[in-house]
Coordinates of C-alpha atoms in Angstrom, one line a residue:
X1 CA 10.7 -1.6 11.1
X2 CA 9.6 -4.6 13.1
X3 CA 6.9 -6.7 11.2
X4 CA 3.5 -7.5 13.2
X5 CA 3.3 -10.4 11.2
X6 CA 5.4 -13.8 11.1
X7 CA 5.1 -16.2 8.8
X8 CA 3.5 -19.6 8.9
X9 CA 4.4 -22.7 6.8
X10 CA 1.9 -24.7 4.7
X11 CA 3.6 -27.2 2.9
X12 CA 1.8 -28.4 0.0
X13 CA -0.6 -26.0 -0.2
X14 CA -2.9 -25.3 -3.0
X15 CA -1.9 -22.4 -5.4
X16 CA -4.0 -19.3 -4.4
X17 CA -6.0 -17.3 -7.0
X18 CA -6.8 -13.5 -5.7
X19 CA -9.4 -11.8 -8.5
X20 CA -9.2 -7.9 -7.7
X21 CA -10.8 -5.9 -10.1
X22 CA -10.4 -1.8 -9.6
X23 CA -12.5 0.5 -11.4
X24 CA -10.7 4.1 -12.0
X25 CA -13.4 6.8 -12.5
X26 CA -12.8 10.4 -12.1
X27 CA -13.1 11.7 -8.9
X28 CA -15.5 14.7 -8.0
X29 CA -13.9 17.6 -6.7
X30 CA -14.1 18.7 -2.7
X31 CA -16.9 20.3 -1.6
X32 CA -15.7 21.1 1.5
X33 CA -12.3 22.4 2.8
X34 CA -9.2 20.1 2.9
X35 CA -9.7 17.8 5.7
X36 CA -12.9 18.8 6.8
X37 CA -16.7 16.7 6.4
X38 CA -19.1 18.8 5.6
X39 CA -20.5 20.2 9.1
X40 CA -24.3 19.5 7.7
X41 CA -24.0 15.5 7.4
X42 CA -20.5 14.6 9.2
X43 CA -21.0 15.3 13.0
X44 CA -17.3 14.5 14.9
X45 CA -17.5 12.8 17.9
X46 CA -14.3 11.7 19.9
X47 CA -12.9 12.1 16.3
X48 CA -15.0 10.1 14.4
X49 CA -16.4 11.4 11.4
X50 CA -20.0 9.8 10.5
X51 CA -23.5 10.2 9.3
X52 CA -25.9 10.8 11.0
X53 CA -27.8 7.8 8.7
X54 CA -24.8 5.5 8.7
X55 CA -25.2 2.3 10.2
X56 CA -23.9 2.2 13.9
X57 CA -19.5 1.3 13.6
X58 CA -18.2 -1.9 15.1
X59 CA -17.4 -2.6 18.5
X60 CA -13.7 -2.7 20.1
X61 CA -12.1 -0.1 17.4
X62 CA -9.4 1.0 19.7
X63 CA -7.1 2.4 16.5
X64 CA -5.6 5.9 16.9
X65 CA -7.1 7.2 13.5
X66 CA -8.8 5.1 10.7
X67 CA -10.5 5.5 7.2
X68 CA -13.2 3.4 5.2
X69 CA -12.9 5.1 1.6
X70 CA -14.3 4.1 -1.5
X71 CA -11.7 3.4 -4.0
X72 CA -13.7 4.2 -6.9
X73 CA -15.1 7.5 -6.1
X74 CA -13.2 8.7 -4.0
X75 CA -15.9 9.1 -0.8
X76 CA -14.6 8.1 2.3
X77 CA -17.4 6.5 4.2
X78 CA -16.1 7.2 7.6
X79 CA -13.2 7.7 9.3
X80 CA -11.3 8.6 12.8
X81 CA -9.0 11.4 13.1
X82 CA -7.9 11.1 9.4
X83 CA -5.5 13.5 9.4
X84 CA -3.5 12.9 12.1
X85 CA 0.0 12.7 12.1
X86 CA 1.8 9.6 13.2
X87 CA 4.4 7.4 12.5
X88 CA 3.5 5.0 9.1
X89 CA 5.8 2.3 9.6
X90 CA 6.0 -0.2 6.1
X91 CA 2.6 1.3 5.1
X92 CA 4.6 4.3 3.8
X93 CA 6.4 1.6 1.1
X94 CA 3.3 2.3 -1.0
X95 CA 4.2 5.6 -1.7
X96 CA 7.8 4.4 -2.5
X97 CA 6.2 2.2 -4.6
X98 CA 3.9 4.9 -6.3
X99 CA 6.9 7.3 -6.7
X100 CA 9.8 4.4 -7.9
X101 CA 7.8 1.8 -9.6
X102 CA 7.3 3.1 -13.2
X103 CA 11.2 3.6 -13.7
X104 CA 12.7 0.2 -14.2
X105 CA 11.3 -2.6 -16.0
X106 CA 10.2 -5.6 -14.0
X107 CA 12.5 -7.6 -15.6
X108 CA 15.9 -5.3 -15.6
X109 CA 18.6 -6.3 -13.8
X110 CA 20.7 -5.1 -10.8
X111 CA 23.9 -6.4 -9.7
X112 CA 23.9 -5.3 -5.8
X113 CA 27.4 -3.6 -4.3
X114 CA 27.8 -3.2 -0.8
X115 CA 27.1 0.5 -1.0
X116 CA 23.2 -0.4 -2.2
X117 CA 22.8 -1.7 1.5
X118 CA 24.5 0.9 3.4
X119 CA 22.4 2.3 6.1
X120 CA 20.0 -0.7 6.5
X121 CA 18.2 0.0 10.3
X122 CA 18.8 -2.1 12.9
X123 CA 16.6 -4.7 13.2
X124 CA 14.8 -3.9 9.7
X125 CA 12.8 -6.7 8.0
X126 CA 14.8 -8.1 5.4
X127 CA 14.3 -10.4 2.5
X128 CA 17.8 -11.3 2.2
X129 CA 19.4 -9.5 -0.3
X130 CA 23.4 -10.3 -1.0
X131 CA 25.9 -8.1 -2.2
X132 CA 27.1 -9.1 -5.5
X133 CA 24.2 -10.8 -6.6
X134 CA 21.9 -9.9 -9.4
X135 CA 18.6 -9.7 -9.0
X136 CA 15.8 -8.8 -11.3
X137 CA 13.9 -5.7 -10.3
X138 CA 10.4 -7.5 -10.4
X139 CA 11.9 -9.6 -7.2
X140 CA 13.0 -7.0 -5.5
X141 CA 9.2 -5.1 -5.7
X142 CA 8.5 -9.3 -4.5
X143 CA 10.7 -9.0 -1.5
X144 CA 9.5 -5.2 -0.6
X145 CA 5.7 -6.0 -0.5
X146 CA 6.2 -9.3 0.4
X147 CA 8.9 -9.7 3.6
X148 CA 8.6 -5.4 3.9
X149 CA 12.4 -5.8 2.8
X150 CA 14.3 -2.8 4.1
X151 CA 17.3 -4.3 1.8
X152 CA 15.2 -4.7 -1.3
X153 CA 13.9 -1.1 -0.6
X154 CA 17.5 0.4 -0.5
X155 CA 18.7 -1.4 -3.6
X156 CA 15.8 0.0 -5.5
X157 CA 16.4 3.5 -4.2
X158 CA 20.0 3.4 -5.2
X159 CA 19.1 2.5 -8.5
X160 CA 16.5 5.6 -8.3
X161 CA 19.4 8.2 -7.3
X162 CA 20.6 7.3 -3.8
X163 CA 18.3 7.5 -0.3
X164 CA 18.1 11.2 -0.2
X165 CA 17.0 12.1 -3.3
X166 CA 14.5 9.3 -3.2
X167 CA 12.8 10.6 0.4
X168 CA 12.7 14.1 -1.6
X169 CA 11.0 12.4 -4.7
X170 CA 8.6 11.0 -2.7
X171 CA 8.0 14.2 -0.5
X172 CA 6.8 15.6 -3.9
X173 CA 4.8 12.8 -5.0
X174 CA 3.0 13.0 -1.9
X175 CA 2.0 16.9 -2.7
X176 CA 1.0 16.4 -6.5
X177 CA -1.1 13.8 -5.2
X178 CA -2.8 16.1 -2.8
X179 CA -1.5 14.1 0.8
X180 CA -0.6 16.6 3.3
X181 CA -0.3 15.3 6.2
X182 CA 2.9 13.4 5.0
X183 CA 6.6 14.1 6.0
X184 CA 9.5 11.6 4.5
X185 CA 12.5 10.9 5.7
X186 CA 13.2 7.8 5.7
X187 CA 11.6 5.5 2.4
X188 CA 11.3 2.6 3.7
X189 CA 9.1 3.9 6.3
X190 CA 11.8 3.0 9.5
X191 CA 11.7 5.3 12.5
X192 CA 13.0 8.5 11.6
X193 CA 12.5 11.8 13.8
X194 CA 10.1 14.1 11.9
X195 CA 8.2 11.3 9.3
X196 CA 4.8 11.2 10.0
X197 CA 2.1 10.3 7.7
X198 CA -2.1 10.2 8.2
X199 CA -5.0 7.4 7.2
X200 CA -6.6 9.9 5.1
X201 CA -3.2 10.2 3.0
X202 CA -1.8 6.5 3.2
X203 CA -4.8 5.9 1.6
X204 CA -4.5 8.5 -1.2
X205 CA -1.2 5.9 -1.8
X206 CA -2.9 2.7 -1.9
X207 CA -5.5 3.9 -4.2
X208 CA -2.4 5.4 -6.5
X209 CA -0.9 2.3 -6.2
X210 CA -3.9 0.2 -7.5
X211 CA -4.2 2.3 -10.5
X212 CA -1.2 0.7 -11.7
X213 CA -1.1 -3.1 -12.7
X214 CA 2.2 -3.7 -11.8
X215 CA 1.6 -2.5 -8.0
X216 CA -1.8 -4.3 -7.3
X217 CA -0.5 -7.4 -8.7
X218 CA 2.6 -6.8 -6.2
X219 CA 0.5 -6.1 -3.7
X220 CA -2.0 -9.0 -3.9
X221 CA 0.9 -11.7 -4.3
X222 CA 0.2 -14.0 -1.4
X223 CA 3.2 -16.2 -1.5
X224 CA 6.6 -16.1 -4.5
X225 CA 9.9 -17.7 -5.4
X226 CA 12.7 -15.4 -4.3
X227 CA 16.3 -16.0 -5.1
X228 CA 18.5 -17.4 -2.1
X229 CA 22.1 -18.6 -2.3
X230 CA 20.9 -22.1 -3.2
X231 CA 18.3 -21.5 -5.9
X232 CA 15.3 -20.3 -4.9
X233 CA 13.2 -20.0 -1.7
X234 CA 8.9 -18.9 -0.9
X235 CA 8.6 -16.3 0.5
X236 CA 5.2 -15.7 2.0
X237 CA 3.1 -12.0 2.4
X238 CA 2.8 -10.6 6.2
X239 CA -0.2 -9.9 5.8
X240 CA -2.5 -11.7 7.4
X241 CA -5.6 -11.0 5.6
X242 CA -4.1 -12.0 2.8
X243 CA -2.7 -15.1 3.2
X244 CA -4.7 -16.3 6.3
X245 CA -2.7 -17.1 8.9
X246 CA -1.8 -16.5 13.4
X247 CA -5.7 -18.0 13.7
X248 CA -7.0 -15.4 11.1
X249 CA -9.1 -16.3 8.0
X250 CA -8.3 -15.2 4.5
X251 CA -10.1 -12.4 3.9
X252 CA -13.3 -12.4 1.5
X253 CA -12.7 -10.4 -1.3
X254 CA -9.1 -9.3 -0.1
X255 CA -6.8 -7.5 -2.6
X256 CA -4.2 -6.5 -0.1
X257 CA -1.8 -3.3 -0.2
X258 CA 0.4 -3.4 2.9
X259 CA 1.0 -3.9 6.7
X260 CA 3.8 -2.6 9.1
X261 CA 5.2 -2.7 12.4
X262 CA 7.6 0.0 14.1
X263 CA 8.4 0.7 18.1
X264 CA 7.0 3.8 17.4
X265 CA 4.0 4.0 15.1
X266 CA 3.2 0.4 16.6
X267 CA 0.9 -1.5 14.2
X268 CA -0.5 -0.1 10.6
X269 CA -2.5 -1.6 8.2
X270 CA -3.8 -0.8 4.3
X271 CA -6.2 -3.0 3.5
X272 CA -8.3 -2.9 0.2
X273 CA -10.5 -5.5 -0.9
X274 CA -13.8 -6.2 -3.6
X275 CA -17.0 -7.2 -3.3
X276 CA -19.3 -7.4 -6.4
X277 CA -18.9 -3.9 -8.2
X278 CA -17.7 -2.0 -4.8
X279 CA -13.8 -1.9 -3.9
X280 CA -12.9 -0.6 -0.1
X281 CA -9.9 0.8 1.1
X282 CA -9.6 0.9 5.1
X283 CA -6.2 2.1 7.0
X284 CA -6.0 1.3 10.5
X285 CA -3.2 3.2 12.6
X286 CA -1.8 1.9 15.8
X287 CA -4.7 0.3 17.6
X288 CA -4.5 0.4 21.3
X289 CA -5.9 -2.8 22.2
X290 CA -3.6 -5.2 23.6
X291 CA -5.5 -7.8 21.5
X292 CA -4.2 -10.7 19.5
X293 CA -4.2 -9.3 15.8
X294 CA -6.0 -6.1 16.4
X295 CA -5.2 -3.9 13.3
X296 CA -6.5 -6.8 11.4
X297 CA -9.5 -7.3 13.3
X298 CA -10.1 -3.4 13.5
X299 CA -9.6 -3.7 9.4
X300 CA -11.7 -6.6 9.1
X301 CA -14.4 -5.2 11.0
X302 CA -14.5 -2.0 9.3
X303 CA -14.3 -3.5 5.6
X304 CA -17.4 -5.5 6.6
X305 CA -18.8 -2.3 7.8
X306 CA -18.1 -0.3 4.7
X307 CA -19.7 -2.8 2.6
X308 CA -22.9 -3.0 4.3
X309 CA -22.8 1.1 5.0
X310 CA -21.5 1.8 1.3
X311 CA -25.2 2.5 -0.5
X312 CA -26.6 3.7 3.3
X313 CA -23.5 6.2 4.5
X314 CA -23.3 9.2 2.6
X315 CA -19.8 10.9 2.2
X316 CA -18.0 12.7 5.5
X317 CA -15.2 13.3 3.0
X318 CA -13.3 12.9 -0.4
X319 CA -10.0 12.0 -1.4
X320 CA -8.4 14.0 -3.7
X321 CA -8.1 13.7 -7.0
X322 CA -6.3 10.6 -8.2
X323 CA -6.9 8.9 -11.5
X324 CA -5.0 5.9 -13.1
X325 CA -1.8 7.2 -13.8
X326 CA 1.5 6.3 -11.7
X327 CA 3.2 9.1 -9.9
X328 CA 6.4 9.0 -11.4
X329 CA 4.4 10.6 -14.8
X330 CA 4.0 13.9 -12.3
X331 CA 8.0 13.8 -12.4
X332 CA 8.5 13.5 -16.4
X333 CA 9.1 10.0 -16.2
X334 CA 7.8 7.0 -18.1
X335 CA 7.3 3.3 -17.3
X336 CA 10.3 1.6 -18.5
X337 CA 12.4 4.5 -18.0
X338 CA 15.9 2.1 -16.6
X339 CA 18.3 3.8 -14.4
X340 CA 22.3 3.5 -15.0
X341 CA 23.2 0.1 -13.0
X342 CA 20.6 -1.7 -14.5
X343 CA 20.1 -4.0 -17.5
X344 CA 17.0 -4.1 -19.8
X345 CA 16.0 -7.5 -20.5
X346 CA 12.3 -6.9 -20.5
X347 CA 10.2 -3.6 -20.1
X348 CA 6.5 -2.1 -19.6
X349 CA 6.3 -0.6 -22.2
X350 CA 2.8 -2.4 -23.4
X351 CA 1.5 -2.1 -20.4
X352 CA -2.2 -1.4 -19.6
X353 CA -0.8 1.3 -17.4
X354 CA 1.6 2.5 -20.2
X355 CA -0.9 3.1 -22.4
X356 CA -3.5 4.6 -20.2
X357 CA -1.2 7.4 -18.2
X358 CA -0.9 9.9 -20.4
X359 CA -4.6 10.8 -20.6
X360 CA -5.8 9.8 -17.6
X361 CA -3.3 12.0 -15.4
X362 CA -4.6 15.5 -14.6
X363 CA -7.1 17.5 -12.3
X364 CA -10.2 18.3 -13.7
X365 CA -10.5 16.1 -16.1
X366 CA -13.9 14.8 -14.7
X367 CA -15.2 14.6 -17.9
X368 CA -14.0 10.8 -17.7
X369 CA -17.4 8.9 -17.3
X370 CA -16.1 5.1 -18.5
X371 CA -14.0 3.4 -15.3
X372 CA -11.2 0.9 -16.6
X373 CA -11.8 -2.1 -14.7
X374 CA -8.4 -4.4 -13.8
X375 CA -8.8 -8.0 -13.0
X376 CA -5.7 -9.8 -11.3
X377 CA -5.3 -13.6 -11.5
X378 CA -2.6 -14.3 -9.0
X379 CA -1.2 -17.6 -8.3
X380 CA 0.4 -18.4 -5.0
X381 CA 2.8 -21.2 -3.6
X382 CA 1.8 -23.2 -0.4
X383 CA 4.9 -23.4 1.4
X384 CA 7.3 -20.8 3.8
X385 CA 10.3 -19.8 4.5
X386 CA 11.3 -19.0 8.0
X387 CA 10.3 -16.0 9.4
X388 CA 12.1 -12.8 8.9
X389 CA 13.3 -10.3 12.0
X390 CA 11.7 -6.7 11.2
X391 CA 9.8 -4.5 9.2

């Protein structure tokens, strides 16, 4: 998958802290059918789904399909042709991440054969994984959200039971989490006939993904040491917002998730980011505008928008029910839990997220008033390595 973004070198730079605190309440049931507003208060227009109260959207949003949700409770505060099928590109890495993540401990161990990176796509972003190397699996999860590493990706589904079985896994993560709209065939999200995903669902993944510690620090990581035949090498996020770079300003707030680029879905953007007590979550799918930067403008604009609209917008629609729990538990599988290939040498076992799964995983359990609040301190390094070919 080709990468929108490339990355720029700041030498020296001053370590970057990015604070993201998500509260996890439960989430209030559908009033409405799946993937409908209520007709009463959601008019559609050209596919836009709005209040008739709402503040009036930006300018210039030329995206095929978009969402502003509210990762909290759940509301999404507006949104374009949200359950559209089309191609996801990288974005679809966070529901690899939501199904893979909780299996191996960060600090386990894989020694990579040349079978791992069979079947790599042509001109897929890669973070420069070598066969026979060893490489903890907290670096790989560095080189997939960081460089959109198709080679870190198939490494990690190896270790999870080979490519298939991985797309299958995640085929059925998407349904207990309630996406529909979503067809895998390919987990690293390169062009494959038949995978499709939607804004509405992509974010269902991002707000998973935040749940878990382990993923939203991943996620927020502007800039990391990756291992490279001499030592070590930065490695810096393609995401723009987050880091600040190609004449764009870091942006307020920003928590990340995940950007990607294909021929065919063109560019996609997840964006999540906190202001005060309020955290947004805005997809943007393959805008249409020849502009410089356009899905992060289009995010930008509509994450400014959904935090002036959040108190004035009501709901057109609601996500479905997600709580703090990692989707790998909807599988029988624990945090921790190390595949054969791998060595142990430090799990997740006291993990916030270890301790918290078991009871907050479950529909209907709305009886859950207190949110757990998560605050990241991430620390990033100033300087780049060159750019990276696709993603």
């Amino acid at each position: 998958m080709a990468i929108d973004a490339l990355s720029s070198k700041k030498a020296g730079a001053l370590a970057l802290i990015a604070t993201a605190a998500v509260s996890l309440t439960s989430i209030p049931a559908v009033a409405h059918p799946e993937g409908q507003a209520d007709p009463q208060s959601a008019p559609v227009r050209a596919g836009v789904q709005i209040t008739p109260d709402a503040p009036k959207l930006p300018q210039g949003l030329s995206a095929r399909a978009w969402t502003v949700a509210d990762a909290d409770s759940g509301d999404v505060l507006a949104a374009k042709d949200a359950h559209r099928k089309l191609a996801p590109a990288s974005t679809l890495k966070t529901l690899f991440a939501v199904t893979v993540l909780p299996k191996f401990s960060a600090g386990a161990v894989r020694q990579v054969s040349a079978g791992d990176l069979e079947g790599v796509g042509a001109g897929s972003s890669l973070v420069g994984i070598r066969k026979g190397k060893r490489y903890k699996v907290a670096d790989l999860w560095q080189g997939v959200f960081l460089r959109s590493g198709n080679d870190a990706v198939h490494v990690l589904a190896s270790m999870n039971g080979g490519w298939d079985a991985t797309a299958r896994e995640m085929q059925q993560t998407a349904r207990k989490l309630g996406a529909r709209d979503t067809t895998v065939k390919s987990p690293d999200g390169y062009d494959a006939p038949g995978q499709v995903s939607s804004a509405h669902d992509l974010t269902i993944f991002a707000r998973a993904g935040l749940a878990d510690e382990d993923f939203a620090r991943y996620c927020s990581t502007a800039r990391a040491q990756f291992p490279g035949p001499k030592g070590t090498t930065e490695i810096e996020n393609t995401n723009r917002l987050l880091v600040g770079s190609h004449g764009l300003s870091r942006y307020p707030g920003i928590i990340g998730v995940k950007n990607g680029y294909t021929t065919n879905a063109g560019n996609t953007l997840i964006a999540a980011a906190r202001r005060g007590d309020r955290t947004l979550v805005v997809t943007v799918l393959n805008p249409q505008s020849n502009a410089l930067n356009a899905v992060y403008t289009e995010a930008r604009s509509l994450l400014d928008w959904g935090f002036s609209s959040a108190k004035k917008a009501r709901p057109v629609d609601s996500l479905h029910i997600v709580h703090a729990q990692h989707a790998a538990y909807a599988h029988g599988a624990g945090p921790g839990a190390v595949n054969a290939g791998a060595t142990d040498i430090g799990g997740r076992g006291g993990s916030w997220y270890s301790a918290v799964a078991p009871w907050a995983y479950g529909a209907g359990s709305a009886a859950l008033a207190a949110g757990i609040v998560l605050v990241l301190r991430l620390r990033g390094r100033g300087r780049t390595t060159p750019p990276g070919g696709t993603s």
